[in-house]
Amino acid sequence: EPSFFPAIQVFRALGARVIGIPADGRGMRVDMLEQLLLRYRPKLVYTIPSFQNPSNIEMELERRKKLVELSHKFKFIILEDDAYAGLCYEGQQLPALRSMDSDGYVIYLSTFSKSVYAGLRLGFIVAQKQVVKQFSAAKQVMDLHSNSVSQWVVERFIVEGKLDSHVARLCSEYRKKRDIMHEALSMRCIRGMEWNRPKGGYYFWLKLPQGVSASRLVTAAAAKKVVFVPGKPFFTNGQGDDYIRLNFTFASQKDIKEGIGRLCEAIAELLDGHREMDISQEFEIKPIV
Amino acid sequence: EPSFFPAIQVFRALGARVIGIPADGRGMRVDMLEQLLLRYRPKLVYTIPSFQNPSNIEMELERRKKLVELSHKFKFIILEDDAYAGLCYEGQQLPALRSMDSDGYVIYLSTFSKSVYAGLRLGFIVAQKQVVKQFSAAKQVMDLHSNSVSQWVVERFIVEGKLDSHVARLCSEYRKKRDIMHEALSMRCIRGMEWNRPKGGYYFWLKLPQGVSASRLVTAAAAKKVVFVPGKPFFTNGQGDDYIRLNFTFASQKDIKEGIGRLCEAIAELLDGHREMDISQEFEIKPIV
């Protein structure tokens, strides 16, 4: 963790006990996972190894290998979510976990939501036949099958060879937008703000200066017509109120610059308010909201 | 019962105890429901009052009123599945249960799968705001939202006033096909076959002659390239092997005639086999399949 919160919601809705694995700049802390495996013996480990949502981190090769090894040793399923496959803005993307596994411990899933169009609601899995059969049966009970029109559109798109050139176009566009957001953040940077420059994917994962909470910033930024997702839902344990997730692929280049300006204004204002409070109040009290 | 078996599957998958309510030519036996209500106090009653799947029966007005009354008295939710709304080939369709309820006991659901195109996978509900909110939240966890392209297509279709004329066209086409299937069945009728002429919907619900089981007929008919759904899955209690469901909307007029011919051939052959067995065997033994 942090991780894609709708996944956390789904696992919880199904009655699973969800335990977050800490991560750093090189991806999931696989060493810490090993300790947790011994203790909890989980059935499934969910991970987004490439351009993780929300942290944009790419899990390094050594950790990928180690993770697949662990799945064999401890007999658990890895659910590899590769939603941002192909959206790599620098160098080569690292191989998928699924490509390192020959015994069916990895269930690979991806989507056309990021590479083609989210409104299609179309994804796919790569897994052992048995698993695919069971998933199909479960899907039949839920919605019979995915929308046929979407499937035809995407099938045509792939067969005509247009998907690859489309993704290449997206990459050059998103790379530019990433650079613009990175520059805007650097220019307007406030002491205590931390972030990295994403190699791929959709998001900046921004640490806020001490004293600025994401949940209060949401309201302040919304007043300036800037929206983002606050960090808390991405954690399993209530942490994360010092983080926000910023999307850099949707807004126009102009709006990105303007938006980051307004966001940093809102942060600065909250920070001033916080300092004033610090001075004016000897004891910390709960603000009346 | 009988009823739409994917609904039965969904309820069971969610851990519900499913109890079938008997039905006759005028719809659900609401009098028998009342006895069962006293005994089981169910949370939800699922019903397809109009052109029921598979029986094509239209629940009569008096029973509709009584059912809605009972929901108020015993405080249960009615899930009204109106998939075949508008596909009425004679006279007027009876009012929906939802239209008789002003206190939110009826959740109405329907689909564009039958009236527009099944591949859209698009349906809708009419219910109290609170219920819609909870359903939306659950749907968000499942698939975020329905396919946008489908929604745009159908929205345009409705706004431009084309849905009504399309349904009218379907009705006249399906009425013709229904008549052709009815005639073909009447012409080729084998003693012991029973069915009614559907007022609406998609299906004939055919009772087979004694001695012909639907599960054996499936194989025999498939050899003649005729397929249908056998009756058993539509029941909650293992009954129904003497029924089959025939769709009359999909095949061409020519294929309907030809198909019913072949189906009746297969029935006749099974019936002959059954009679021979009766003669040749003094004691009934399990056939080796």
Short mmCIF file of N, CA and C in Angstrom, two decimals, chain A residues 2-106:
data_model
loop_
_atom_site.label_atom_id
_atom_site.label_comp_id
_atom_site.label_asym_id
_atom_site.label_seq_id
_atom_site.Cartn_x
_atom_site.Cartn_y
_atom_site.Cartn_z
N PRO A 2 0.34 2.37 -0.49
CA PRO A 2 -1.02 2.58 -0.96
C PRO A 2 -1.36 1.75 -2.20
N SER A 3 -2.67 1.52 -2.44
CA SER A 3 -3.07 0.80 -3.64
C SER A 3 -4.44 1.26 -4.14
N PHE A 4 -4.80 0.75 -5.32
CA PHE A 4 -6.05 1.10 -6.01
C PHE A 4 -7.25 0.80 -5.11
N PHE A 5 -7.94 1.85 -4.62
CA PHE A 5 -8.91 1.59 -3.55
C PHE A 5 -10.15 0.81 -3.97
N PRO A 6 -10.61 0.92 -5.23
CA PRO A 6 -11.76 0.06 -5.57
C PRO A 6 -11.43 -1.43 -5.43
N ALA A 7 -10.17 -1.79 -5.66
CA ALA A 7 -9.78 -3.20 -5.45
C ALA A 7 -9.91 -3.55 -3.96
N ILE A 8 -9.43 -2.66 -3.11
CA ILE A 8 -9.54 -2.89 -1.66
C ILE A 8 -11.02 -3.05 -1.28
N GLN A 9 -11.86 -2.17 -1.85
CA GLN A 9 -13.31 -2.24 -1.58
C GLN A 9 -13.90 -3.58 -1.99
N VAL A 10 -13.53 -4.05 -3.18
CA VAL A 10 -14.06 -5.32 -3.69
C VAL A 10 -13.67 -6.46 -2.75
N PHE A 11 -12.39 -6.51 -2.37
CA PHE A 11 -11.93 -7.61 -1.50
C PHE A 11 -12.69 -7.58 -0.17
N ARG A 12 -12.85 -6.38 0.37
CA ARG A 12 -13.57 -6.26 1.65
C ARG A 12 -15.03 -6.65 1.49
N ALA A 13 -15.64 -6.22 0.36
CA ALA A 13 -17.06 -6.53 0.13
C ALA A 13 -17.26 -8.05 0.09
N LEU A 14 -16.23 -8.77 -0.33
CA LEU A 14 -16.33 -10.23 -0.43
C LEU A 14 -15.94 -10.91 0.88
N GLY A 15 -15.71 -10.10 1.92
CA GLY A 15 -15.44 -10.68 3.23
C GLY A 15 -13.97 -10.99 3.49
N ALA A 16 -13.09 -10.55 2.60
CA ALA A 16 -11.67 -10.84 2.80
C ALA A 16 -11.09 -9.94 3.89
N ARG A 17 -10.09 -10.47 4.57
CA ARG A 17 -9.31 -9.65 5.48
C ARG A 17 -8.17 -9.06 4.66
N VAL A 18 -8.11 -7.75 4.58
CA VAL A 18 -7.14 -7.09 3.71
C VAL A 18 -5.98 -6.55 4.53
N ILE A 19 -4.76 -6.92 4.14
CA ILE A 19 -3.56 -6.45 4.83
C ILE A 19 -2.68 -5.74 3.81
N GLY A 20 -2.30 -4.49 4.11
CA GLY A 20 -1.46 -3.74 3.18
C GLY A 20 0.01 -4.11 3.32
N ILE A 21 0.70 -4.20 2.18
CA ILE A 21 2.15 -4.44 2.20
C ILE A 21 2.82 -3.09 1.93
N PRO A 22 3.73 -2.65 2.78
CA PRO A 22 4.39 -1.38 2.54
C PRO A 22 5.17 -1.38 1.22
N ALA A 23 5.36 -0.20 0.67
CA ALA A 23 6.09 -0.06 -0.59
C ALA A 23 7.08 1.09 -0.46
N ASP A 24 8.12 1.05 -1.30
CA ASP A 24 9.02 2.21 -1.37
C ASP A 24 9.22 2.57 -2.84
N GLY A 25 10.23 3.35 -3.12
CA GLY A 25 10.44 3.83 -4.49
C GLY A 25 10.77 2.74 -5.49
N ARG A 26 11.02 1.51 -5.01
CA ARG A 26 11.30 0.42 -5.94
C ARG A 26 10.18 -0.61 -5.94
N GLY A 27 9.03 -0.21 -5.43
CA GLY A 27 7.86 -1.09 -5.47
C GLY A 27 7.57 -1.75 -4.14
N MET A 28 6.74 -2.81 -4.21
CA MET A 28 6.35 -3.52 -3.00
C MET A 28 7.57 -4.00 -2.22
N ARG A 29 7.53 -3.85 -0.90
CA ARG A 29 8.63 -4.34 -0.06
C ARG A 29 8.49 -5.86 0.08
N VAL A 30 9.07 -6.56 -0.89
CA VAL A 30 8.87 -8.00 -0.96
C VAL A 30 9.48 -8.71 0.26
N ASP A 31 10.51 -8.10 0.84
CA ASP A 31 11.10 -8.67 2.06
C ASP A 31 10.10 -8.65 3.21
N MET A 32 9.36 -7.55 3.30
CA MET A 32 8.35 -7.46 4.36
C MET A 32 7.18 -8.38 4.07
N LEU A 33 6.86 -8.52 2.77
CA LEU A 33 5.80 -9.46 2.39
C LEU A 33 6.12 -10.85 2.92
N GLU A 34 7.38 -11.26 2.78
CA GLU A 34 7.77 -12.62 3.18
C GLU A 34 7.45 -12.87 4.66
N GLN A 35 7.75 -11.88 5.48
CA GLN A 35 7.42 -12.03 6.91
C GLN A 35 5.92 -12.16 7.13
N LEU A 36 5.16 -11.33 6.37
CA LEU A 36 3.71 -11.36 6.53
C LEU A 36 3.11 -12.68 6.02
N LEU A 37 3.75 -13.24 5.00
CA LEU A 37 3.27 -14.53 4.46
C LEU A 37 3.33 -15.62 5.51
N LEU A 38 4.45 -15.63 6.24
CA LEU A 38 4.64 -16.63 7.29
C LEU A 38 3.55 -16.52 8.34
N ARG A 39 3.20 -15.28 8.63
CA ARG A 39 2.25 -15.04 9.70
C ARG A 39 0.80 -15.24 9.27
N TYR A 40 0.45 -14.74 8.08
CA TYR A 40 -0.97 -14.72 7.71
C TYR A 40 -1.38 -15.76 6.66
N ARG A 41 -0.41 -16.33 5.92
CA ARG A 41 -0.74 -17.31 4.87
C ARG A 41 -1.91 -16.85 3.99
N PRO A 42 -1.76 -15.74 3.30
CA PRO A 42 -2.88 -15.24 2.49
C PRO A 42 -3.13 -16.12 1.27
N LYS A 43 -4.34 -16.02 0.73
CA LYS A 43 -4.69 -16.78 -0.48
C LYS A 43 -4.30 -16.02 -1.73
N LEU A 44 -4.24 -14.70 -1.61
CA LEU A 44 -4.06 -13.88 -2.80
C LEU A 44 -3.26 -12.62 -2.47
N VAL A 45 -2.35 -12.26 -3.35
CA VAL A 45 -1.65 -10.97 -3.24
C VAL A 45 -1.99 -10.14 -4.47
N TYR A 46 -2.56 -8.98 -4.23
CA TYR A 46 -2.93 -8.08 -5.32
C TYR A 46 -1.85 -7.04 -5.51
N THR A 47 -1.44 -6.81 -6.75
CA THR A 47 -0.38 -5.82 -6.99
C THR A 47 -0.49 -5.19 -8.38
N ILE A 48 -0.06 -3.95 -8.46
CA ILE A 48 0.04 -3.23 -9.74
C ILE A 48 1.52 -2.95 -9.93
N PRO A 49 2.26 -3.89 -10.52
CA PRO A 49 3.71 -3.71 -10.53
C PRO A 49 4.18 -2.56 -11.43
N SER A 50 3.42 -2.23 -12.46
CA SER A 50 3.89 -1.19 -13.39
C SER A 50 3.08 0.09 -13.25
N PHE A 51 3.79 1.19 -12.90
CA PHE A 51 3.16 2.51 -12.82
C PHE A 51 1.95 2.45 -11.91
N GLN A 52 2.24 2.04 -10.72
CA GLN A 52 1.23 1.72 -9.73
C GLN A 52 0.26 2.88 -9.50
N ASN A 53 -0.98 2.55 -9.24
CA ASN A 53 -2.01 3.52 -8.90
C ASN A 53 -2.20 3.45 -7.39
N PRO A 54 -1.88 4.51 -6.64
CA PRO A 54 -1.65 5.90 -7.03
C PRO A 54 -0.18 6.32 -7.10
N SER A 55 0.76 5.46 -6.71
CA SER A 55 2.11 5.97 -6.44
C SER A 55 2.97 6.11 -7.69
N ASN A 56 2.50 5.60 -8.83
CA ASN A 56 3.21 5.57 -10.12
C ASN A 56 4.53 4.79 -10.09
N ILE A 57 4.81 4.08 -9.01
CA ILE A 57 6.08 3.35 -8.87
C ILE A 57 6.10 2.10 -9.77
N GLU A 58 7.26 1.84 -10.35
CA GLU A 58 7.47 0.62 -11.13
C GLU A 58 8.26 -0.36 -10.25
N MET A 59 7.68 -1.52 -10.01
CA MET A 59 8.39 -2.51 -9.18
C MET A 59 9.64 -2.97 -9.92
N GLU A 60 10.79 -2.97 -9.24
CA GLU A 60 12.03 -3.32 -9.93
C GLU A 60 12.09 -4.80 -10.25
N LEU A 61 12.95 -5.17 -11.20
CA LEU A 61 12.99 -6.53 -11.73
C LEU A 61 13.27 -7.57 -10.65
N GLU A 62 14.24 -7.29 -9.78
CA GLU A 62 14.61 -8.26 -8.75
C GLU A 62 13.42 -8.60 -7.85
N ARG A 63 12.67 -7.57 -7.50
CA ARG A 63 11.50 -7.78 -6.63
C ARG A 63 10.42 -8.56 -7.36
N ARG A 64 10.26 -8.30 -8.65
CA ARG A 64 9.28 -9.06 -9.43
C ARG A 64 9.61 -10.55 -9.37
N LYS A 65 10.90 -10.86 -9.64
CA LYS A 65 11.32 -12.26 -9.64
C LYS A 65 11.06 -12.89 -8.27
N LYS A 66 11.43 -12.16 -7.24
CA LYS A 66 11.30 -12.65 -5.88
C LYS A 66 9.82 -12.90 -5.53
N LEU A 67 8.97 -11.98 -5.96
CA LEU A 67 7.54 -12.10 -5.66
C LEU A 67 6.96 -13.38 -6.29
N VAL A 68 7.32 -13.62 -7.55
CA VAL A 68 6.82 -14.83 -8.24
C VAL A 68 7.35 -16.08 -7.53
N GLU A 69 8.63 -16.04 -7.14
CA GLU A 69 9.21 -17.16 -6.38
C GLU A 69 8.40 -17.44 -5.10
N LEU A 70 8.10 -16.36 -4.39
CA LEU A 70 7.35 -16.51 -3.14
C LEU A 70 5.98 -17.14 -3.37
N SER A 71 5.35 -16.77 -4.49
CA SER A 71 4.00 -17.32 -4.76
C SER A 71 4.09 -18.83 -4.92
N HIS A 72 5.19 -19.32 -5.52
CA HIS A 72 5.36 -20.76 -5.67
C HIS A 72 5.62 -21.42 -4.31
N LYS A 73 6.47 -20.75 -3.53
CA LYS A 73 6.88 -21.33 -2.25
C LYS A 73 5.69 -21.37 -1.28
N PHE A 74 4.94 -20.28 -1.22
CA PHE A 74 3.85 -20.19 -0.22
C PHE A 74 2.48 -20.51 -0.81
N LYS A 75 2.46 -20.89 -2.09
CA LYS A 75 1.21 -21.31 -2.75
C LYS A 75 0.10 -20.27 -2.63
N PHE A 76 0.40 -19.06 -3.05
CA PHE A 76 -0.69 -18.08 -3.14
C PHE A 76 -0.79 -17.56 -4.57
N ILE A 77 -1.96 -17.04 -4.89
CA ILE A 77 -2.21 -16.47 -6.21
C ILE A 77 -1.77 -15.00 -6.21
N ILE A 78 -1.07 -14.60 -7.27
CA ILE A 78 -0.79 -13.17 -7.47
C ILE A 78 -1.82 -12.65 -8.47
N LEU A 79 -2.55 -11.61 -8.08
CA LEU A 79 -3.44 -10.95 -9.02
C LEU A 79 -2.68 -9.72 -9.54
N GLU A 80 -2.18 -9.84 -10.76
CA GLU A 80 -1.35 -8.77 -11.35
C GLU A 80 -2.24 -7.83 -12.16
N ASP A 81 -2.39 -6.62 -11.68
CA ASP A 81 -3.23 -5.62 -12.34
C ASP A 81 -2.33 -4.74 -13.18
N ASP A 82 -2.44 -4.89 -14.50
CA ASP A 82 -1.54 -4.16 -15.41
C ASP A 82 -2.33 -3.14 -16.23
N ALA A 83 -3.11 -2.34 -15.52
CA ALA A 83 -4.00 -1.38 -16.19
C ALA A 83 -3.23 -0.38 -17.05
N TYR A 84 -1.99 -0.07 -16.66
CA TYR A 84 -1.25 1.00 -17.35
C TYR A 84 -0.23 0.44 -18.33
N ALA A 85 -0.39 -0.85 -18.68
CA ALA A 85 0.52 -1.50 -19.63
C ALA A 85 0.65 -0.66 -20.89
N GLY A 86 1.88 -0.44 -21.31
CA GLY A 86 2.12 0.30 -22.55
C GLY A 86 2.27 1.80 -22.35
N LEU A 87 1.75 2.31 -21.24
CA LEU A 87 1.81 3.76 -21.01
C LEU A 87 3.11 4.11 -20.29
N CYS A 88 4.21 3.86 -21.01
CA CYS A 88 5.55 4.02 -20.46
C CYS A 88 6.23 5.16 -21.22
N TYR A 89 6.72 6.17 -20.48
CA TYR A 89 7.20 7.38 -21.13
C TYR A 89 8.71 7.48 -21.19
N GLU A 90 9.38 6.47 -20.66
CA GLU A 90 10.84 6.49 -20.67
C GLU A 90 11.38 5.07 -20.69
N GLY A 91 12.21 4.78 -21.69
CA GLY A 91 12.84 3.47 -21.75
C GLY A 91 11.82 2.36 -21.93
N GLN A 92 12.23 1.16 -21.52
CA GLN A 92 11.40 -0.03 -21.71
C GLN A 92 10.62 -0.34 -20.44
N GLN A 93 9.43 -0.92 -20.64
CA GLN A 93 8.65 -1.38 -19.50
C GLN A 93 9.21 -2.72 -19.03
N LEU A 94 9.23 -2.96 -17.75
CA LEU A 94 9.73 -4.25 -17.23
C LEU A 94 8.73 -5.37 -17.54
N PRO A 95 9.21 -6.61 -17.64
CA PRO A 95 8.30 -7.71 -17.98
C PRO A 95 7.24 -7.93 -16.89
N ALA A 96 6.08 -8.38 -17.35
CA ALA A 96 4.97 -8.65 -16.43
C ALA A 96 5.31 -9.86 -15.55
N LEU A 97 4.76 -9.89 -14.36
CA LEU A 97 4.93 -11.04 -13.47
C LEU A 97 4.47 -12.32 -14.17
N ARG A 98 3.38 -12.19 -14.87
CA ARG A 98 2.80 -13.35 -15.57
C ARG A 98 3.82 -14.00 -16.50
N SER A 99 4.70 -13.19 -17.10
CA SER A 99 5.68 -13.73 -18.05
C SER A 99 6.80 -14.50 -17.33
N MET A 100 6.86 -14.36 -15.99
CA MET A 100 7.91 -15.04 -15.23
C MET A 100 7.38 -16.29 -14.56
N ASP A 101 6.14 -16.61 -14.80
CA ASP A 101 5.47 -17.69 -14.08
C ASP A 101 4.99 -18.72 -15.08
N SER A 102 5.36 -19.97 -14.89
CA SER A 102 4.88 -20.98 -15.83
C SER A 102 3.93 -21.97 -15.15
N ASP A 103 3.63 -21.75 -13.89
CA ASP A 103 2.82 -22.73 -13.16
C ASP A 103 1.43 -22.22 -12.78
N GLY A 104 1.05 -21.08 -13.32
CA GLY A 104 -0.32 -20.63 -13.09
C GLY A 104 -0.56 -19.95 -11.75
N TYR A 105 0.49 -19.46 -11.13
CA TYR A 105 0.29 -18.74 -9.87
C TYR A 105 -0.09 -17.28 -10.09
N VAL A 106 0.13 -16.79 -11.32
CA VAL A 106 -0.18 -15.38 -11.60
C VAL A 106 -1.42 -15.28 -12.48
#
